[in-house]
């Protein structure tokens, strides 16, 4: 079974609008962390935001926020005020406590920002 | 300071040949990870090092794949008798420690093409 599911292969958003990228996860480990990475066409992986399973508040980092709904096992990324430079692949990833460190990635969502 | 570096950036080889991919992590980072990204896919975990030991080799796809890390620093991923399905981008990441919230910093990757 997929541990990280990103159901949107591609998304379009108008510049300056907000967009939500979906991510659901599956784990029986009570302790885990959720990450979002951005991968522009140049290929590098850029860390955006992190949410721990015991964090009480949703993580925020500038224009990025994570809508963490633990009971639903979802960790959606919200990008506010989209910019042309936000066009990229976005990957949701999970680290389980028992794994000792490796990240499990979803298949990604390609976001295109329209001027 | 310097980020994670990988060499070569591109490697084209013939089926059946051996290849070595190198990763230089960020100085002082004890944890090192290898991932593989096939075209249009998410990242697939291969192997993880804590210091020079590899407590988790579960992601290596076959016994043609091996990796080592020396001096708690540089790591080499070796693929023997390469096959066309090995064609992918191989990404290395390092983090200060393993587990929990320890951001993984990614290198630019090595694009391997097996003809």
XYZ file of N, CA and C in Angstrom:
690
model
N 0.848 -1.196 0.000
C 0.000 0.000 0.000
C 0.879 1.241 0.000
N 0.390 2.277 -0.678
C 1.125 3.532 -0.727
C 1.149 4.155 0.657
N 2.318 4.582 1.079
C 2.399 5.236 2.376
C 2.132 6.734 2.238
N 2.493 7.294 1.086
C 2.234 8.713 0.818
C 1.481 8.794 -0.497
N 0.344 9.429 -0.475
C -0.469 9.560 -1.674
C -0.684 11.023 -2.023
N -0.290 11.361 -3.220
C -0.564 12.703 -3.753
C -1.454 12.481 -4.969
N -2.700 12.873 -4.863
C -3.694 12.508 -5.869
C -3.746 13.455 -7.057
N -3.032 14.560 -6.971
C -3.082 15.555 -8.046
C -1.790 15.507 -8.851
N -1.776 14.865 -10.001
C -0.549 14.829 -10.791
C -0.146 16.224 -11.254
N -1.155 17.070 -11.561
C -0.869 18.414 -12.036
C -1.912 19.392 -11.534
N -1.454 20.604 -11.244
C -2.359 21.654 -10.771
C -1.992 22.959 -11.463
N -3.022 23.777 -11.725
C -2.792 25.120 -12.250
C -3.329 26.131 -11.241
N -2.635 27.242 -11.111
C -3.121 28.315 -10.232
C -2.772 29.644 -10.886
N -3.635 30.600 -10.685
C -3.385 31.949 -11.196
C -2.411 32.653 -10.260
N -1.502 33.392 -10.844
C -0.560 34.178 -10.038
C -1.327 35.000 -9.003
N -0.761 35.068 -7.798
C -1.270 35.823 -6.642
C -2.412 35.124 -5.917
N -2.895 33.996 -6.445
C -3.925 33.260 -5.732
C -3.290 32.182 -4.861
N -4.090 31.636 -3.954
C -3.623 30.551 -3.086
C -3.945 29.208 -3.734
N -3.144 28.203 -3.382
C -3.363 26.853 -3.913
C -3.082 25.836 -2.819
N -3.842 24.756 -2.830
C -3.652 23.672 -1.866
C -3.243 22.414 -2.599
N -2.128 21.838 -2.176
C -1.649 20.576 -2.728
C -1.921 19.477 -1.716
N -2.591 18.428 -2.167
C -3.056 17.389 -1.252
C -1.992 16.329 -0.963
N -2.034 15.832 0.246
C -1.162 14.731 0.636
C -1.852 13.940 1.737
N -1.999 12.652 1.532
C -2.456 11.779 2.603
C -1.383 10.737 2.866
N -1.368 10.232 4.088
C -0.309 9.310 4.471
C -0.886 8.142 5.250
N -0.098 7.115 5.352
C -0.543 5.907 6.047
C 0.615 5.394 6.884
N 0.416 5.328 8.181
C 1.423 4.780 9.069
C 0.771 4.308 10.347
N 1.380 3.301 10.967
C 0.921 2.843 12.276
C 1.873 3.325 13.367
N 2.937 3.989 12.950
C 3.910 4.526 13.899
C 3.301 5.773 14.543
N 3.252 5.843 15.882
C 2.644 7.023 16.516
C 3.509 8.271 16.393
N 4.790 8.065 16.092
C 5.703 9.197 15.981
C 6.242 9.280 14.565
N 5.978 10.379 13.918
C 6.414 10.529 12.532
C 6.518 12.014 12.210
N 7.153 12.302 11.103
C 7.267 13.681 10.634
C 6.865 13.762 9.180
N 6.322 14.879 8.821
C 5.872 15.094 7.448
C 6.622 16.277 6.856
N 7.077 16.133 5.648
C 7.902 17.137 4.979
C 7.295 17.463 3.611
N 7.523 18.665 3.182
C 7.244 19.045 1.801
C 8.534 19.586 1.180
N 8.775 19.098 -0.040
C 9.928 19.557 -0.814
C 9.447 20.092 -2.157
N 10.188 21.063 -2.655
C 9.938 21.631 -3.981
C 11.082 21.214 -4.898
N 10.744 20.799 -6.110
C 11.777 20.431 -7.076
C 11.540 21.203 -8.374
N 12.270 22.302 -8.565
C 12.139 23.048 -9.826
C 12.685 22.223 -10.988
N 12.547 22.751 -12.182
C 13.012 22.020 -13.364
C 14.517 21.782 -13.336
N 15.233 22.572 -12.567
C 16.686 22.382 -12.444
C 17.045 21.112 -11.695
N 16.094 20.566 -10.940
C 16.303 19.256 -10.334
C 16.628 19.223 -8.861
N 17.057 20.348 -8.283
C 17.414 20.265 -6.862
C 16.174 20.132 -5.993
N 16.315 19.496 -4.871
C 15.227 19.322 -3.900
C 15.368 20.396 -2.832
N 14.336 21.202 -2.681
C 14.368 22.317 -1.744
C 13.358 22.054 -0.631
N 13.842 22.005 0.597
C 12.971 21.790 1.747
C 12.088 23.014 1.964
N 10.796 22.764 2.200
C 9.859 23.865 2.405
C 9.359 23.952 3.839
N 8.874 22.828 4.372
C 8.168 22.901 5.639
C 8.094 21.527 6.276
N 8.013 21.509 7.602
C 7.985 20.266 8.371
C 6.867 20.319 9.414
N 6.225 19.149 9.620
C 5.200 19.011 10.662
C 5.451 17.726 11.423
N 5.618 17.810 12.715
C 5.776 16.623 13.531
C 4.421 16.093 13.975
N 4.344 14.786 14.191
C 3.049 14.181 14.506
C 2.496 14.653 15.840
N 3.361 15.137 16.723
C 2.900 15.595 18.027
C 2.751 17.107 18.106
N 3.047 17.768 16.984
C 2.912 19.234 16.990
C 1.439 19.609 17.087
N 1.148 20.524 17.984
C -0.238 20.917 18.210
C -0.738 21.918 17.174
N 0.190 22.706 16.657
C -0.213 23.738 15.713
C 0.270 23.399 14.310
N -0.465 23.891 13.331
C -0.034 23.718 11.949
C 1.236 24.514 11.700
N 2.153 23.890 10.954
C 3.414 24.563 10.649
C 3.187 25.665 9.610
N 3.930 26.741 9.777
C 3.908 27.802 8.764
C 5.349 28.241 8.514
N 5.598 28.642 7.278
C 6.928 29.100 6.883
C 6.752 30.069 5.730
N 6.673 31.351 6.073
C 6.470 32.354 5.030
C 5.141 32.157 4.331
N 5.185 31.985 3.014
C 3.946 31.796 2.233
C 3.449 30.346 2.266
N 4.196 29.476 2.925
C 3.818 28.060 2.998
C 3.186 27.755 4.361
N 2.116 27.024 4.330
C 1.557 26.503 5.569
C 1.096 25.076 5.319
N 1.059 24.321 6.396
C 0.694 22.915 6.291
C -0.617 22.728 7.031
N -1.611 22.255 6.342
C -2.915 21.971 6.940
C -2.903 20.515 7.406
N -2.564 20.345 8.684
C -2.354 19.013 9.257
C -3.637 18.545 9.921
N -4.227 17.467 9.396
C -5.420 16.878 9.992
C -5.074 15.440 10.345
N -4.672 15.264 11.586
C -4.104 13.981 12.026
C -5.105 12.848 11.914
N -6.342 13.093 12.322
C -7.344 12.027 12.299
C -7.615 11.565 10.864
N -7.519 12.484 9.934
C -7.731 12.138 8.528
C -6.448 11.678 7.857
N -5.335 11.772 8.558
C -4.008 11.452 8.011
C -3.771 12.243 6.726
N -3.969 13.546 6.847
C -3.674 14.388 5.697
C -2.768 15.536 6.113
N -1.953 15.970 5.189
C -0.962 17.023 5.445
C -0.840 17.867 4.183
N -1.863 18.635 3.922
C -1.907 19.414 2.688
C -1.035 20.657 2.791
N -0.375 20.975 1.702
C 0.457 22.183 1.627
C -0.374 23.311 1.027
N -0.368 24.444 1.695
C -1.056 25.622 1.173
C -0.003 26.663 0.817
N -0.035 27.115 -0.415
C 0.854 28.188 -0.854
C -0.015 29.416 -1.081
N 0.286 30.469 -0.366
C -0.506 31.696 -0.522
C 0.181 32.621 -1.522
N -0.590 33.476 -2.150
C -0.059 34.499 -3.059
C 0.958 33.899 -4.033
N 0.501 32.948 -4.843
C 1.398 32.221 -5.754
C 2.203 33.166 -6.640
N 3.433 32.747 -6.887
C 4.340 33.500 -7.752
C 4.763 32.597 -8.908
N 5.196 33.229 -10.001
C 5.609 32.435 -11.158
C 6.716 31.453 -10.791
N 7.579 31.868 -9.875
C 8.680 31.008 -9.450
C 8.250 29.810 -8.627
N 6.978 29.737 -8.281
C 6.476 28.570 -7.545
C 6.204 27.394 -8.482
N 6.253 27.618 -9.779
C 6.032 26.528 -10.730
C 7.131 25.481 -10.547
N 6.742 24.261 -10.215
C 7.704 23.205 -9.888
C 6.937 21.939 -9.546
N 7.689 20.863 -9.300
C 7.129 19.648 -8.715
C 7.179 19.797 -7.201
N 6.142 19.336 -6.533
C 6.086 19.381 -5.081
C 5.887 17.970 -4.551
N 6.765 17.599 -3.628
C 6.717 16.252 -3.063
C 6.411 16.309 -1.572
N 5.480 15.469 -1.182
C 5.190 15.235 0.224
C 5.994 14.010 0.658
N 6.529 14.038 1.856
C 7.344 12.919 2.335
C 7.086 12.694 3.815
N 7.316 11.473 4.244
C 7.112 11.109 5.651
C 8.348 10.389 6.170
N 8.664 10.675 7.415
C 9.693 9.910 8.109
C 9.035 9.265 9.317
N 9.102 7.944 9.411
C 8.588 7.233 10.570
C 9.698 7.071 11.594
N 9.334 7.143 12.845
C 10.330 7.045 13.910
C 11.128 5.743 13.803
N 10.443 4.664 13.473
C 11.104 3.366 13.442
C 12.058 3.204 12.276
N 11.960 4.100 11.282
C 12.786 3.934 10.084
C 14.197 4.455 10.278
N 14.436 5.176 11.333
C 15.750 5.739 11.623
C 16.185 6.843 10.665
N 15.298 7.261 9.830
C 15.699 8.472 9.132
C 15.307 8.622 7.681
N 15.118 7.543 6.932
C 14.866 7.757 5.514
C 13.463 8.318 5.288
N 13.331 9.080 4.244
C 12.061 9.682 3.873
C 11.342 8.795 2.858
N 10.022 8.720 3.015
C 9.171 8.031 2.039
C 8.433 9.116 1.274
N 8.607 9.123 -0.034
C 8.065 10.195 -0.861
C 6.804 9.782 -1.599
N 5.931 10.762 -1.836
C 4.839 10.590 -2.762
C 5.334 10.794 -4.182
N 4.429 10.625 -5.136
C 4.810 10.732 -6.543
C 4.874 12.167 -7.045
N 4.384 13.090 -6.226
C 4.525 14.492 -6.567
C 3.344 15.095 -7.280
N 3.273 16.416 -7.203
C 2.280 17.221 -7.922
C 3.020 18.296 -8.688
N 2.719 18.393 -9.965
C 3.340 19.446 -10.771
C 2.461 20.688 -10.733
N 2.985 21.744 -10.151
C 2.241 22.995 -10.042
C 2.696 23.961 -11.126
N 1.733 24.502 -11.828
C 2.026 25.520 -12.848
C 1.292 26.798 -12.460
N 2.043 27.888 -12.365
C 1.462 29.174 -12.001
C 1.301 29.996 -13.275
N 0.089 30.435 -13.527
C -0.219 31.178 -14.746
C -0.177 32.673 -14.480
N 0.429 33.444 -15.400
C 0.498 34.911 -15.197
C -0.859 35.563 -15.444
N 28.378 28.130 3.558
C 29.190 26.931 3.466
C 28.755 26.066 2.303
N 29.558 25.085 1.968
C 29.275 24.224 0.833
C 28.113 23.309 1.162
N 27.313 23.044 0.131
C 26.216 22.108 0.285
C 26.667 20.709 -0.054
N 25.714 19.824 -0.274
C 26.000 18.456 -0.682
C 26.417 18.488 -2.155
N 27.519 17.830 -2.454
C 27.932 17.775 -3.858
C 27.967 16.326 -4.324
N 27.720 16.153 -5.612
C 27.704 14.822 -6.203
C 28.469 14.857 -7.518
N 29.137 13.749 -7.793
C 29.838 13.654 -9.070
C 29.765 12.220 -9.593
N 29.752 12.050 -10.913
C 29.605 13.119 -11.905
C 28.180 13.650 -11.935
N 27.949 14.736 -12.625
C 26.583 15.255 -12.728
C 25.789 14.425 -13.741
N 26.493 13.936 -14.750
C 25.880 13.086 -15.760
C 26.800 11.918 -16.049
N 26.208 10.741 -16.245
C 27.003 9.566 -16.580
C 26.227 8.744 -17.606
N 26.858 8.520 -18.746
C 26.280 7.650 -19.759
C 27.161 6.414 -19.841
N 26.557 5.262 -19.748
C 27.319 4.033 -19.760
C 26.607 2.989 -20.608
N 27.352 1.958 -20.922
C 26.769 0.870 -21.700
C 26.272 -0.216 -20.766
N 25.243 -0.862 -21.170
C 24.691 -1.978 -20.398
C 25.792 -2.981 -20.081
N 25.823 -3.408 -18.822
C 26.805 -4.388 -18.396
C 28.041 -3.803 -17.737
N 28.252 -2.504 -17.898
C 29.413 -1.871 -17.264
C 29.095 -1.525 -15.811
N 30.154 -1.344 -15.019
C 30.007 -0.902 -13.629
C 30.140 0.624 -13.575
N 29.413 1.249 -12.635
C 29.545 2.693 -12.437
C 29.683 2.997 -10.955
N 30.368 4.091 -10.678
C 30.511 4.579 -9.305
C 30.014 6.018 -9.249
N 29.161 6.266 -8.292
C 28.619 7.604 -8.081
C 29.096 8.086 -6.714
N 29.501 9.356 -6.680
C 30.113 9.869 -5.459
C 29.248 10.946 -4.823
N 29.266 10.969 -3.495
C 28.532 11.984 -2.741
C 29.431 12.561 -1.661
N 29.536 13.885 -1.628
C 30.237 14.589 -0.557
C 29.194 15.313 0.285
N 28.946 14.856 1.496
C 27.897 15.484 2.317
C 28.393 16.804 2.902
N 27.483 17.492 3.540
C 27.858 18.704 4.256
C 28.751 18.326 5.433
N 29.815 19.071 5.614
C 30.770 18.764 6.672
C 30.068 18.712 8.033
N 30.332 17.640 8.768
C 29.749 17.507 10.102
C 28.430 16.754 10.133
N 27.856 16.510 8.986
C 26.600 15.748 8.945
C 26.908 14.271 9.124
N 26.244 13.661 10.109
C 26.549 12.263 10.404
C 25.702 11.295 9.586
N 24.545 11.744 9.150
C 23.639 10.866 8.405
C 23.710 11.170 6.910
N 23.704 10.109 6.107
C 23.775 10.261 4.657
C 22.805 9.283 4.009
N 22.104 9.735 3.005
C 21.058 8.947 2.363
C 21.262 8.946 0.855
N 20.944 7.813 0.249
C 20.888 7.724 -1.209
C 19.440 7.433 -1.620
N 19.002 8.179 -2.629
C 17.691 7.979 -3.215
C 17.841 7.864 -4.724
N 16.811 7.299 -5.356
C 16.794 7.208 -6.813
C 15.464 7.798 -7.295
N 15.549 8.590 -8.356
C 14.342 9.189 -8.933
C 14.271 8.844 -10.412
N 13.329 7.976 -10.736
C 13.103 7.647 -12.143
C 12.260 8.742 -12.770
N 12.286 8.811 -14.092
C 11.641 9.896 -14.827
C 10.187 10.060 -14.407
N 9.850 11.269 -13.940
C 8.467 11.580 -13.594
C 7.963 10.926 -12.327
N 8.872 10.368 -11.542
C 8.457 9.674 -10.332
C 8.972 10.379 -9.094
N 8.469 9.945 -7.954
C 8.985 10.429 -6.688
C 10.310 9.755 -6.370
N 10.855 10.091 -5.239
C 12.142 9.540 -4.837
C 11.963 8.207 -4.141
N 12.845 7.276 -4.481
C 12.831 5.938 -3.905
C 14.071 5.785 -3.033
N 13.866 5.453 -1.764
C 14.982 5.300 -0.825
C 15.818 4.083 -1.184
N 17.138 4.260 -1.141
C 18.045 3.146 -1.423
C 18.759 2.664 -0.168
N 19.502 3.567 0.494
C 20.336 3.171 1.622
C 20.633 4.388 2.475
N 20.895 4.105 3.752
C 21.129 5.157 4.728
C 22.382 4.804 5.530
N 23.207 5.806 5.778
C 24.404 5.643 6.605
C 24.298 6.524 7.840
N 24.684 5.958 8.962
C 24.902 6.727 10.180
C 26.395 6.562 10.482
N 27.153 7.627 10.334
C 28.605 7.461 10.357
C 29.008 6.615 9.163
N 29.823 5.598 9.415
C 30.265 4.721 8.329
C 29.428 3.464 8.198
N 28.467 3.277 9.129
C 27.687 2.045 9.048
C 26.349 2.298 8.361
N 25.864 1.240 7.765
C 24.597 1.313 7.027
C 23.566 0.458 7.741
N 22.833 1.042 8.721
C 21.849 0.242 9.443
C 20.644 -0.139 8.597
N 20.445 0.555 7.488
C 19.269 0.267 6.677
C 19.665 0.195 5.208
N 19.718 -1.045 4.694
C 20.035 -1.253 3.278
C 18.802 -1.761 2.539
N 17.648 -1.599 3.170
C 16.449 -2.260 2.665
C 16.021 -1.804 1.296
N 16.439 -0.610 0.906
C 15.973 -0.081 -0.370
C 16.806 -0.475 -1.574
N 17.951 -1.102 -1.358
C 18.778 -1.467 -2.515
C 18.019 -2.469 -3.374
N 17.836 -2.171 -4.672
C 16.947 -2.989 -5.494
C 17.486 -4.368 -5.834
N 18.786 -4.546 -5.825
C 19.348 -5.862 -6.128
C 20.761 -5.920 -5.590
N 21.356 -7.113 -5.650
C 22.737 -7.251 -5.149
C 23.757 -6.637 -6.095
N 23.294 -6.058 -7.204
C 24.227 -5.325 -8.066
C 24.541 -3.952 -7.483
N 23.725 -3.537 -6.532
C 23.898 -2.220 -5.912
C 24.620 -2.376 -4.580
N 25.620 -1.543 -4.352
C 26.298 -1.507 -3.064
C 26.734 -0.072 -2.788
N 26.991 0.200 -1.533
C 27.441 1.545 -1.171
C 28.351 1.449 0.026
N 29.249 2.397 0.112
C 30.095 2.488 1.283
C 30.310 3.954 1.618
N 30.707 4.140 2.860
C 31.022 5.490 3.326
C 32.283 5.388 4.161
N 33.211 6.266 3.906
C 34.496 6.217 4.612
C 34.743 7.526 5.346
N 35.378 7.402 6.511
C 35.742 8.588 7.282
C 34.551 9.392 7.736
N 33.384 8.784 7.750
C 32.172 9.504 8.141
C 31.836 10.628 7.190
N 32.386 10.555 5.979
C 32.179 11.656 5.048
C 31.727 11.135 3.688
N 32.649 11.034 2.754
C 32.320 10.713 1.367
C 31.668 9.329 1.259
N 30.684 9.248 0.372
C 30.045 7.963 0.111
C 30.092 7.672 -1.383
N 30.199 6.385 -1.681
C 30.191 5.932 -3.067
C 29.096 4.897 -3.247
N 28.279 5.102 -4.250
C 27.257 4.127 -4.640
C 27.757 3.445 -5.902
N 27.866 2.128 -5.848
C 28.367 1.359 -6.989
C 27.254 0.507 -7.556
N 27.116 0.552 -8.854
C 26.163 -0.300 -9.552
C 26.966 -1.178 -10.503
N 26.881 -2.478 -10.280
C 27.620 -3.419 -11.133
C 26.710 -3.919 -12.245
N 27.329 -4.219 -13.355
C 26.600 -4.815 -14.504
C 25.304 -4.041 -14.760
N 25.441 -2.769 -15.038
C 24.281 -1.889 -15.170
C 23.283 -2.413 -16.196
N 22.017 -2.157 -15.906
C 20.900 -2.510 -16.780
C 20.177 -1.220 -17.180
N 19.395 -1.288 -18.233
C 18.695 -0.088 -18.703
C 17.729 0.439 -17.654
N 17.155 -0.450 -16.855
C 16.215 0.012 -15.831
C 16.902 0.757 -14.690
N 18.240 0.735 -14.685
C 18.973 1.510 -13.673
C 19.028 2.993 -14.042
N 18.650 3.331 -15.255
C 18.670 4.741 -15.686
C 17.741 5.559 -14.802
N 18.287 6.594 -14.196
C 17.542 7.419 -13.242
C 18.459 8.540 -12.771
N 17.901 9.423 -11.959
C 18.724 10.396 -11.251
C 18.958 9.860 -9.849
N 20.208 9.809 -9.455
C 20.567 9.311 -8.131
C 20.898 10.513 -7.253
N 20.115 10.643 -6.195
C 20.244 11.800 -5.311
C 20.814 11.376 -3.972
N 21.694 12.183 -3.475
C 22.281 11.978 -2.162
C 21.795 13.103 -1.253
N 21.574 12.795 0.009
C 21.177 13.811 0.981
C 21.936 13.570 2.271
N 22.145 14.630 3.033
C 22.762 14.461 4.347
C 21.998 15.273 5.369
N 22.086 14.841 6.616
C 21.495 15.598 7.706
C 22.415 15.522 8.911
N 22.257 16.489 9.791
C 23.150 16.579 10.948
C 23.073 15.302 11.781
N 21.836 14.887 12.047
C 21.580 13.659 12.767
C 20.491 12.925 12.012
N 20.220 11.707 12.426
C 19.132 10.986 11.770
C 17.869 11.126 12.600
N 16.740 10.903 11.985
C 15.473 10.870 12.699
C 14.938 12.226 13.095
N 13.709 12.218 13.621
C 13.082 13.420 14.128
C 13.051 14.533 13.105
N 13.106 15.780 13.617
C 13.204 16.880 12.687
C 14.673 17.134 12.409
N 15.170 16.484 11.418
C 16.513 16.768 10.943
C 16.405 16.892 9.440
N 16.404 18.129 8.995
C 16.219 18.388 7.577
C 17.282 17.696 6.763
N 16.859 17.042 5.704
C 17.799 16.432 4.778
C 18.106 17.429 3.669
N 19.382 17.687 3.481
C 19.840 18.588 2.431
C 20.268 17.736 1.243
N 19.716 18.033 0.096
C 19.958 17.213 -1.073
C 21.046 17.798 -1.969
N 21.774 16.893 -2.597
C 22.706 17.284 -3.639
C 21.995 17.453 -4.962
N 22.716 17.875 -5.992
C 22.102 18.119 -7.300
C 21.796 16.856 -8.082
N 22.317 15.727 -7.633
C 22.025 14.462 -8.297
C 23.015 14.102 -9.384
N 23.047 12.809 -9.688
C 23.780 12.278 -10.836
C 22.755 11.644 -11.763
N 22.732 12.120 -12.995
C 21.811 11.535 -13.978
C 22.542 10.386 -14.672
N 22.055 9.175 -14.458
C 22.665 7.982 -15.048
C 21.817 7.504 -16.211
N 22.472 7.336 -17.338
C 21.804 6.798 -18.513
C 22.538 5.539 -18.939
N 21.808 4.436 -18.992
C 22.383 3.160 -19.412
C 21.849 2.832 -20.796
N 22.767 2.755 -21.738
C 22.356 2.519 -23.136
C 22.234 1.030 -23.433
